[in-house]
Phi, psi and omega in degrees: 000131180290149177252129182239074184274330183244101180288148181289159175293119185292345179280345179279140179225118179265327176063027183271159177254112190249135173249127180247115178254102190203127182287342185276103184295320181296317178295320179298322180296316179293320180297316179297317179300318180299313185284332179291336175298342178254022179060031175273145173266118187244130177243130183244133178233130182251347182253129183296328182292343178268345193299312185296318181296317180292320180299324182274353188287340181194179176273118177260147180273320178213143176242126171255127183211152174287163182300316179302321175294319183298320179301329183276318189266330186300320179300340183255001188279327182053034177057030179292325186228139175294125181249123178255123184274139174254112190232132171284176184303317183289343184255359185300319181299313179296319180296318180294326176294319179298322179290316181297324179276006178061030173273337178228157184281318183195184185219137174240120175293147175254144006291148188279135172265131185301318182299318179293319181296317180291322177297317178296320180297313180298320179296317179296321181288328176293321181285332181229091182305151182302138176265125179226145178293154179298323177260110184303333180292347181285345182229105186297331184287349177289335182234352182246149176267093182235157174211131186244012170073187184270067183221139179282118178226158181281166181298323180295323177297315181301317184297327189255005171270036190287350179234004176261121185242128176156147178220015176293165182302317178298325179287325177300318178295322177297318178298320179300316182291321177299317180299318182295317187274339185295331182278358180249180175249019182297146170289138185239138173247120180259124178250135179180150178294163178300134177090006182273347177100042182295322180292325177297320179294319178299318178295323179295319178298315180295312186291332182271354182262188182278005177255011189299335180268009177249173186294145166244115185240114177267144175218129176270107186295335180284342184273352182254134176300150183304322184285351179252338187300314183296317180291330177291320181286315189253351182084179179206166179250161180303130179086003182296329178200171180300126182099349178276083186268356177202166177289146177219130175287147177270182183291332177295318178292320180296329182267010185306128182089345183244220186232135174249121182259114181257099180274151182055056184299334182290348181269359180286128179295155186305314180301321180288326176300320179296317179295322179295319178300319180295321179297317181294325182280318187265345181057044175206150180241151174240111180302151179300128179087001182252155173257358182256148177253155180238121178292140179223148175239090186229134171270130180256128170243119181253163180207154174204150174257009180257166177285112185294327178295321178292322177301318179293314183297326180275000179076021180264350178222123180298131178302320181293326176289320178302312181295332180284321184273345184259031177303327176220117184251131176245137175246124177271124182291141174292161185297329181292344177265001182224055183302330180299337186270348185299318181295325177294317179294318178301313182299316181294316181293316181296324177298321180289331181275347182293123179299146179299126181083356181269172179290147178301133180290140178225160176261136172290165183297322181288325177293317179298318179295321179296320178293323180292328184277350183283151183268347171058056176292337176269001173059216189296325179298319179294318178298317180302311184289329176297315180287328177298315177296315180300321179295323180294323183265356185295158176229134178065026178078012182239127174268118181263165180301322181291345177279345180278167182292166188305326183294349179261005181267147175055040177281126181302138175089359181268352177237124181233146178290136180277139177288157177294139184278023181236154177276179181299330181275006177087355180279146179288144176283162169289159181300318181296318180296321180291322177298319178297320181295317179296316180298319180300314181294320181292316178303314183294323180294315180294320179298318179295322181294339180258016177065026180083005180286109186287326179294315178296320180297316180299319180296317179296324182278348181074030179231167178282161178296324179298318178296320179298314179301317181297316182293322179294326180291341180269353183292000000 
């Protein structure tokens, strides 16, 4: 287990893109946390079969890897990227030979000391200056706070995940599915609760595919009156109805060659559903009032926050249309199922809310605890607005619990009595020892409040179950 006794100076920013090849997930989590304090983008891979694909997916500034990974990747590296080896006692001899033969940049014995790891990183970056594209817009991670987890994705996927934040296991699976479907022209149905980011996922599918240079047109079907939806989608000709004083192309024609995103598909009236089914099957539209058809080449991505089986049973969604649009179905996990991502989202939102030239916004301990204990039925949208309100009412760059909306006040378990900072002999503890003692008490209190359920406890705390087990073993 790595020891992180000396945290880095938060004012320092390295901005490097780090790849960590390490089977130890717990060590990887601590390592990622350490490097993110220096504004590094860190990607962790635990499976050797994924390593080569991830390594080739983009330009990395430094690679930290275990010896088993090194044996596989170093012969193909040609010294393109500085590789720092992570070696246990039994592997030190082999690691030192790799460094001596200039196959690797350096070696860190495990367990890893944070000071040594940071010193090695700075040395590697001095020897190999950061690689950046000439056009900053070509690399979303240069200006966006994103993390795509331990999943093999292509370079195009990385470039266009610029607004999707998360690295929890459910999000990793979502990234895998987006990568698979983006290269095809299949119709996609996105399922997810309100506020989970269905339109962002639709944009990622469009941007990562071969239609990325063509239009992406979103339409919320629930926001259009029934009598206007069909003419908006398919267009109309002059004289088709009162007020139709000229021909107008519909959204299918406007999206020709690109992607049409139909949100709230369950709100489309039955007659329009039949017309939509025909467009999907025949790949042509007939404007309202016209006898002529117009060929279109449009990829349709649909979405709903409702239960599609219930929509079918209630007769609100045609079964034949459902089977047509659900050729590939994606489910976006709600925020309560991805507690590990809450801290990443908070960091990204707070950075955006920080006034120019002002102090970086931070959460007080009671505000952070209240956010962790919340169930987030409104998902990411609710988190965004909670932090937006808190940022508006904050003082001195700190968002307090009282700055949050009423539903975050008086949450059980968010206030705990602090233990005395002295030992039995009356001597004061070190700060690190006292922090551990406070953390120990809080972990145990939340675990007890959940009846010993470790999965629920981990979600409330915003950490992985593996991290919870590790911390409990240290109690």
